[in-house]
XYZ file of N, CA and C in Angstrom:
498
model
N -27.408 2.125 28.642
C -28.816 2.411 28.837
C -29.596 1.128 28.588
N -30.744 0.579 29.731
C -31.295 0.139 29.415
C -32.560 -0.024 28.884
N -33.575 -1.004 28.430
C -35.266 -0.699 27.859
C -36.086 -0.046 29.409
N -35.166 -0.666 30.317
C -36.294 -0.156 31.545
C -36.127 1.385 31.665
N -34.867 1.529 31.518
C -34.727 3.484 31.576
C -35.911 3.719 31.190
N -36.105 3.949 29.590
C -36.605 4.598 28.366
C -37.929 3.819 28.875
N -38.568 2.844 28.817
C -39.995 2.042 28.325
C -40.732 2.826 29.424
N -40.672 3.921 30.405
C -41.602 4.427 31.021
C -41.933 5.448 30.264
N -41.241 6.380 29.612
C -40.971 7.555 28.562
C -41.831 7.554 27.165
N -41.649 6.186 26.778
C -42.460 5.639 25.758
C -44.020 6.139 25.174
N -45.268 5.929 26.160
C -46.017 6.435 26.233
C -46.257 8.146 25.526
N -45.442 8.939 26.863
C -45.767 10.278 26.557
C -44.841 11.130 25.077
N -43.978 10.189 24.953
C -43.131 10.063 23.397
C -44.270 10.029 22.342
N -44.639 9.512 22.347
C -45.719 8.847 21.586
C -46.616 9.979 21.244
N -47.451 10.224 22.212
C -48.596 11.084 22.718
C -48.216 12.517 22.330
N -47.026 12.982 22.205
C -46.421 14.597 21.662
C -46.252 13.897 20.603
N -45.389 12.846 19.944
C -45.384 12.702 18.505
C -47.164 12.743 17.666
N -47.598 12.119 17.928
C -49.263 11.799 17.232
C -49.440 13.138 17.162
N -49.484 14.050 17.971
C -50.051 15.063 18.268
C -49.621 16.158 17.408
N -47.612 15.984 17.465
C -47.087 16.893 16.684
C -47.345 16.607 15.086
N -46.917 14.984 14.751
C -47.203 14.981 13.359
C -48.209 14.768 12.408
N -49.727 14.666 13.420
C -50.880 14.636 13.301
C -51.341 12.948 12.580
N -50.115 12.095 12.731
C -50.096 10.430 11.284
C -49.735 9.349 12.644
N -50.342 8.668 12.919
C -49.864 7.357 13.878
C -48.450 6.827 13.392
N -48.795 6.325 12.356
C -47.503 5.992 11.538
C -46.492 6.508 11.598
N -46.260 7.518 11.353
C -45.292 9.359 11.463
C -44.805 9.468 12.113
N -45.682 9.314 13.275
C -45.477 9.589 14.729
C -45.000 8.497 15.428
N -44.663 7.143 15.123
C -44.282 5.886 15.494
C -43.071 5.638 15.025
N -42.949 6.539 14.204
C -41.216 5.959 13.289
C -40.356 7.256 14.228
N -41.223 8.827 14.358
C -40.732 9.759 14.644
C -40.019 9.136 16.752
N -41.056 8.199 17.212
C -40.327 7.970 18.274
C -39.520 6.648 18.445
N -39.626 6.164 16.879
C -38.498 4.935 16.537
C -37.193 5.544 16.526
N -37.465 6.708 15.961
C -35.872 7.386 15.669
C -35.144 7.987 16.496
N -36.179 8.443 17.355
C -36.048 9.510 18.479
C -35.477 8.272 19.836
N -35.765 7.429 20.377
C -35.286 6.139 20.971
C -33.643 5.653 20.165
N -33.606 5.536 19.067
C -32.383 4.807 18.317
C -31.567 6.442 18.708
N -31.804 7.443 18.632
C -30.668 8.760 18.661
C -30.224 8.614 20.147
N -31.454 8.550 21.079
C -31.397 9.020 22.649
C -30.071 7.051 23.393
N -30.647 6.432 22.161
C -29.428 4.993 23.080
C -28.157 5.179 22.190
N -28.241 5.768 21.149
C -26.601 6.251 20.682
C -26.055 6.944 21.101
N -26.443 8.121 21.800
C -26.251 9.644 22.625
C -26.516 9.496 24.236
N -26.508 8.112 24.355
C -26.738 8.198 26.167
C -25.836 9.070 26.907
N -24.563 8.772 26.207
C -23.502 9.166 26.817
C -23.514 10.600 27.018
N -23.711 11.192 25.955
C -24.201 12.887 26.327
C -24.939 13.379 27.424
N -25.782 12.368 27.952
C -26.927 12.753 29.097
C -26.312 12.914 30.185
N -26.552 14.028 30.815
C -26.133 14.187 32.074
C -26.935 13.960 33.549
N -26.543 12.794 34.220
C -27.104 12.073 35.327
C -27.396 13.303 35.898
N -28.969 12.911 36.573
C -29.316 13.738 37.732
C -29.949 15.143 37.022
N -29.919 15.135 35.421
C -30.447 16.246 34.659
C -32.119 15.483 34.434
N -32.874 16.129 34.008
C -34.448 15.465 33.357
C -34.828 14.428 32.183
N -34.755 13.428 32.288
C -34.672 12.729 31.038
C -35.432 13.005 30.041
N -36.925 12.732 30.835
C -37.707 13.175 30.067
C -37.701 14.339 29.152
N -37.135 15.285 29.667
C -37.169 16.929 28.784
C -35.864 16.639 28.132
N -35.055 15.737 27.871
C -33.832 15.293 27.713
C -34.280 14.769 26.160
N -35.690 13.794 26.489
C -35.621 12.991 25.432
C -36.532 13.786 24.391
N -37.309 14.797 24.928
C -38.347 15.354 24.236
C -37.383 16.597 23.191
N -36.313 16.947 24.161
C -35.276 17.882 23.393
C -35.136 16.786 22.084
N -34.586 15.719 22.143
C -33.895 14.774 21.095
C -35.227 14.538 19.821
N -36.219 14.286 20.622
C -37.407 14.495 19.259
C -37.748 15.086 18.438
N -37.628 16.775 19.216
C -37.572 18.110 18.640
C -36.295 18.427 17.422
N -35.533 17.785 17.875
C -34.600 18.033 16.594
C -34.829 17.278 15.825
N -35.363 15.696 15.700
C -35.707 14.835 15.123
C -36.581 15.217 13.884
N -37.716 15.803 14.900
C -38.812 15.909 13.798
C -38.589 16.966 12.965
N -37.419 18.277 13.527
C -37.039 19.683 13.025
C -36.565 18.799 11.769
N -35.071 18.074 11.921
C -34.757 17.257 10.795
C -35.154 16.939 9.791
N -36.456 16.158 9.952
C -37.632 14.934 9.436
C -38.029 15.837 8.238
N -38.459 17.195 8.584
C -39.187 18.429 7.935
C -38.237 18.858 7.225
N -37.200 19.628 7.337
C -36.481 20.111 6.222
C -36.162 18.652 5.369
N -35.637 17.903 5.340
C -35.706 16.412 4.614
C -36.992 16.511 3.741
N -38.008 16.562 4.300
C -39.081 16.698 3.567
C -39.516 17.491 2.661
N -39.056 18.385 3.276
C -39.058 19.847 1.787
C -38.163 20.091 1.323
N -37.145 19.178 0.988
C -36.066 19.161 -0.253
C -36.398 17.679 -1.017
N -37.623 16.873 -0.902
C -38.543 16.169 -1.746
C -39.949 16.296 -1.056
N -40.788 16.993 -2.163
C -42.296 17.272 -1.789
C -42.700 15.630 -2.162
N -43.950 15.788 -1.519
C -44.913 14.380 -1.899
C -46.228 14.807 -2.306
N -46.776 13.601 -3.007
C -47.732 14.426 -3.711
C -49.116 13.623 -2.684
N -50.334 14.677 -2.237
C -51.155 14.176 -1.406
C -52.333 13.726 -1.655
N -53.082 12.947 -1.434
C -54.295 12.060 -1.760
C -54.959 13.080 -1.938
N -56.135 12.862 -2.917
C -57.212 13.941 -3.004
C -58.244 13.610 -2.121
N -59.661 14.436 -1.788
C -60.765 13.799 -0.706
C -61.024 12.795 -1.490
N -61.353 12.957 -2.247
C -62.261 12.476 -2.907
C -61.717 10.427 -2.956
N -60.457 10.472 -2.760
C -59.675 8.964 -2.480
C -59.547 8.532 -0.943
N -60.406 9.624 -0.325
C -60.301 8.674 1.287
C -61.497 7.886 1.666
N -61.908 7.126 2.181
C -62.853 6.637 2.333
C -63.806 7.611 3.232
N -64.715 7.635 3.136
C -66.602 7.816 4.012
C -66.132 7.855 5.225
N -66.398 9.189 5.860
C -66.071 9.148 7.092
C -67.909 8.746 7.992
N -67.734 7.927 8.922
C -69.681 7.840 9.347
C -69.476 8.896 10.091
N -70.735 9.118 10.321
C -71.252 10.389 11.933
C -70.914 10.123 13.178
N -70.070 11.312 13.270
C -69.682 11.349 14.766
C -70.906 12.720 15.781
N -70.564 11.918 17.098
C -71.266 12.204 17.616
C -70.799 14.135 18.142
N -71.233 15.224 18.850
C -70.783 16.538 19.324
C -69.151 16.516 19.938
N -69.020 15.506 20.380
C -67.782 15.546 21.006
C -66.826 14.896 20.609
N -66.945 14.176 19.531
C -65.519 13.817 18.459
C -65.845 15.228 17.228
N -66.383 15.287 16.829
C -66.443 16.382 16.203
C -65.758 17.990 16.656
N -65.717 18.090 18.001
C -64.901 19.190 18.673
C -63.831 19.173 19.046
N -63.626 17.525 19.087
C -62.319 16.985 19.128
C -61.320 16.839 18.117
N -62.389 16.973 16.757
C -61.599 16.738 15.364
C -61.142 18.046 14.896
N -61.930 19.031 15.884
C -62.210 20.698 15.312
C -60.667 21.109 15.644
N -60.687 20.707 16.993
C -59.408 20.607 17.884
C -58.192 20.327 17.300
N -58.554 19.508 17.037
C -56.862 18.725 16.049
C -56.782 19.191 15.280
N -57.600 19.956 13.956
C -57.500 20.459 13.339
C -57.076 21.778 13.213
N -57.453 22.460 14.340
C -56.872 23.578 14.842
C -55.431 23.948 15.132
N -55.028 22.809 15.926
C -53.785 22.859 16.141
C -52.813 22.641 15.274
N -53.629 21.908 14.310
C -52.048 21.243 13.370
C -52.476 22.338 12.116
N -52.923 22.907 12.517
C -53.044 24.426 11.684
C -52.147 25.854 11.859
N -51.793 25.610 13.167
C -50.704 26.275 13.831
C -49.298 26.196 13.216
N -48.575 27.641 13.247
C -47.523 27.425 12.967
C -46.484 26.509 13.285
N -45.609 25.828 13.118
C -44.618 24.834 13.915
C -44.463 25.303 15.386
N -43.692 26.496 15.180
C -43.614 27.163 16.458
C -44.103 26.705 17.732
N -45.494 27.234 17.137
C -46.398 27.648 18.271
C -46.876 26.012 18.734
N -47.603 25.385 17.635
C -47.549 23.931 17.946
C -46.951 23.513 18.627
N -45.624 23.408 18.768
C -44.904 22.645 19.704
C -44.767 23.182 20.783
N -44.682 24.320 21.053
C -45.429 24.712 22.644
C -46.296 24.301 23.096
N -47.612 24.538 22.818
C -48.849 24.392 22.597
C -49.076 22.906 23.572
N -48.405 22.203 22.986
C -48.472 20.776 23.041
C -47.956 20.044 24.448
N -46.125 21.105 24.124
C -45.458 20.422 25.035
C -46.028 21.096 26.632
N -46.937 22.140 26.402
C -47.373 22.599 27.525
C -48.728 22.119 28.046
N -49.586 22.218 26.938
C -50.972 21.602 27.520
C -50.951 20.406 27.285
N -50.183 19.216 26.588
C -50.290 17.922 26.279
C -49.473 16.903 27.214
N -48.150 17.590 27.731
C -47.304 16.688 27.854
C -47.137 17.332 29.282
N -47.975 18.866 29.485
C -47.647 19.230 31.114
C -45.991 19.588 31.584
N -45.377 20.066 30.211
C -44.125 20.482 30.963
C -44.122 21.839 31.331
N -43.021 22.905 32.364
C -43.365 23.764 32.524
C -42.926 24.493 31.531
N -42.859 26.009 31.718
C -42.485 26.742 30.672
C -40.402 26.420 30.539
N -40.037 26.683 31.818
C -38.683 26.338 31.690
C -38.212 25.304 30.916
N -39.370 24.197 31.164
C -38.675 22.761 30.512
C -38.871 23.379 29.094
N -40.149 23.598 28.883
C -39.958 23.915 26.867
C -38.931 24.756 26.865
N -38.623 25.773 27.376
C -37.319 26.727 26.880
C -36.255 25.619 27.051
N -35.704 24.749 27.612
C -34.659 24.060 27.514
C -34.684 22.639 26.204
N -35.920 22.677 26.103
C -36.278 21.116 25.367
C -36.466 22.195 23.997
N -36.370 23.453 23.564
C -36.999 24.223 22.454
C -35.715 24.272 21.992
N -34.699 24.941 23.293
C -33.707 25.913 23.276
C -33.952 27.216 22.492
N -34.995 27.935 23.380
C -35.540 29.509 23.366
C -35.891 29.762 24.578
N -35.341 31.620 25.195
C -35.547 31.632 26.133
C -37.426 31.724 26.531
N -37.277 31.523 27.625
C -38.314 31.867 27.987
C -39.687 32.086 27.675
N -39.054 33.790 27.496
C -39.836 35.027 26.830
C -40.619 34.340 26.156
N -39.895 33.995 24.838
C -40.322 33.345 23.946
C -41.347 32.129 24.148
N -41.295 31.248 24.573
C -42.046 30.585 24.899
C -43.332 31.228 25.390
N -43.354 31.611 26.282
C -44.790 32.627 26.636
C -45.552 33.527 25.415
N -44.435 34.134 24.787
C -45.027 34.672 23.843
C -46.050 33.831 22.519
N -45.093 32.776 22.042
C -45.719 31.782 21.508
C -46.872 31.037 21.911
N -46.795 30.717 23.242
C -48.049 30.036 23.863
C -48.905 30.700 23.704
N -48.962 32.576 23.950
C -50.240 33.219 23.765
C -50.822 33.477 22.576
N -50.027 33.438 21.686
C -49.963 33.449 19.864
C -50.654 32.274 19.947
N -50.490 31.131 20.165
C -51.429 30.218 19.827
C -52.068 30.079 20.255
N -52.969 30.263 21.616
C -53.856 30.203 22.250
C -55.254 31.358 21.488
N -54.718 32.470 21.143
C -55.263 33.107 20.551
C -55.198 32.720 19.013
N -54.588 31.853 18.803
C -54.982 31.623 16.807
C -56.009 30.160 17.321
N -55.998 29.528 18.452
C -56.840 28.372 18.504
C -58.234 29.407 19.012
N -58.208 29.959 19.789
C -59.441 30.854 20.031
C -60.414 31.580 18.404
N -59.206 31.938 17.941
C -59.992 32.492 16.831
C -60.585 31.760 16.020
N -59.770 30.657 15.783
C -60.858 29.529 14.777
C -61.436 28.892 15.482
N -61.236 28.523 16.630
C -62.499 27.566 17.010
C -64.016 28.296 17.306
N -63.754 30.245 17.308
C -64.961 30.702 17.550
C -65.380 31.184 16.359
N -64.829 31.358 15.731
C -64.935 31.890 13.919
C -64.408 33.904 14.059
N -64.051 34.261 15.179
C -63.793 35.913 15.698
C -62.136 35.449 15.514
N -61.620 37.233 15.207
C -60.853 37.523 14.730
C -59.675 37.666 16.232
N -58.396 37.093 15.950
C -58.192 37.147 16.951
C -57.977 38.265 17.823
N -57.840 38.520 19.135
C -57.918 39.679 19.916
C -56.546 40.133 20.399
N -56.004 41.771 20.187
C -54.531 41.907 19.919
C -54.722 42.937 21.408
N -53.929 42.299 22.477
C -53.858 43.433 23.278
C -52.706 44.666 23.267
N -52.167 44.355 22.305
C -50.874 45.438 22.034
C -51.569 46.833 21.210
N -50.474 47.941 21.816
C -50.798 49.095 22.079
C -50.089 49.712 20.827
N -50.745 50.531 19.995
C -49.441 51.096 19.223
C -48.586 52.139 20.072
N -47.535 52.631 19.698
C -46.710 53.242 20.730
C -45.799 54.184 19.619
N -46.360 55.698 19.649
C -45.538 57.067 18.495
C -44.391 57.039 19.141
């Protein structure tokens, strides 16, 4: 494998990491690692299969990894009160921050649907193969989060179209 394979991939690597681990930093090591797995494991790839959903599969376990690692040593987190002064943003970073905040409020799950569907534009098939869950699932999740981002971003409770059934 060469840098030209991968260095088009790079970008949208990136752009689901930031997104998933909400830290530039995080998210820069998460597609440092995710690059060093995908040129040790070339050989696994099967020509003429999707790379891209190939490589986004390899992240997904990455970052699955990254997390349990992490919660078998907690870290301890800055208080507000130690971050610096944020200045005034204008209506539309502010809905944008509402946004991000929203999402990385989301269960893992659903997040990474969420993402790999409205962020990165894959279809539902590709997340069921890049998740490894069928389908179903995927849809189901997407609407779970669509409706937990609906509910907080309007402050309403979310809306359950399921039926009870005696």
């Amino acid at each position: 494998m060469d840098q030209a394979t991968l260095a088009p991939h790079i970008p949208r690597l990136r752009r689901y990491a930031r997104a998933l681990v909400g830290d530039r930093y995080a998210a820069d090591d998460l597609v440092q690692d995710t690059l060093e797995r995908a040129i040790n494991k070339f050989h696994l790839w099967r020509p003429g299969s999707d790379l891209r959903a190939w490589l986004f599969a390899i992240m997904h376990n990455v970052h699955v990894n990254q997390v349990r690692s992490r919660a078998a040593r907690p870290e301890t987190a800055l208080d507000d009160g130690d971050l610096p002064a944020q200045p005034a943003f204008d209506v539309d970073r502010l809905e944008i921050r509402d946004m991000q905040s929203a999402i990385a409020a989301l269960p893992t799950e659903q997040r990474e649907v969420i993402l790999l569907i409205a962020l990165e534009q894959l279809s539902y098939a590709e997340v069921s193969r890049v998740l490894g869950i069928p389908m179903g699932t995927v849809m189901s999740r997407l609407f779970r989060a669509r409706e937990r981002l609906r509910a907080q971003l309007t402050g309403m409770p979310p809306q359950s179209n399921l039926k009870l059934v005696k």
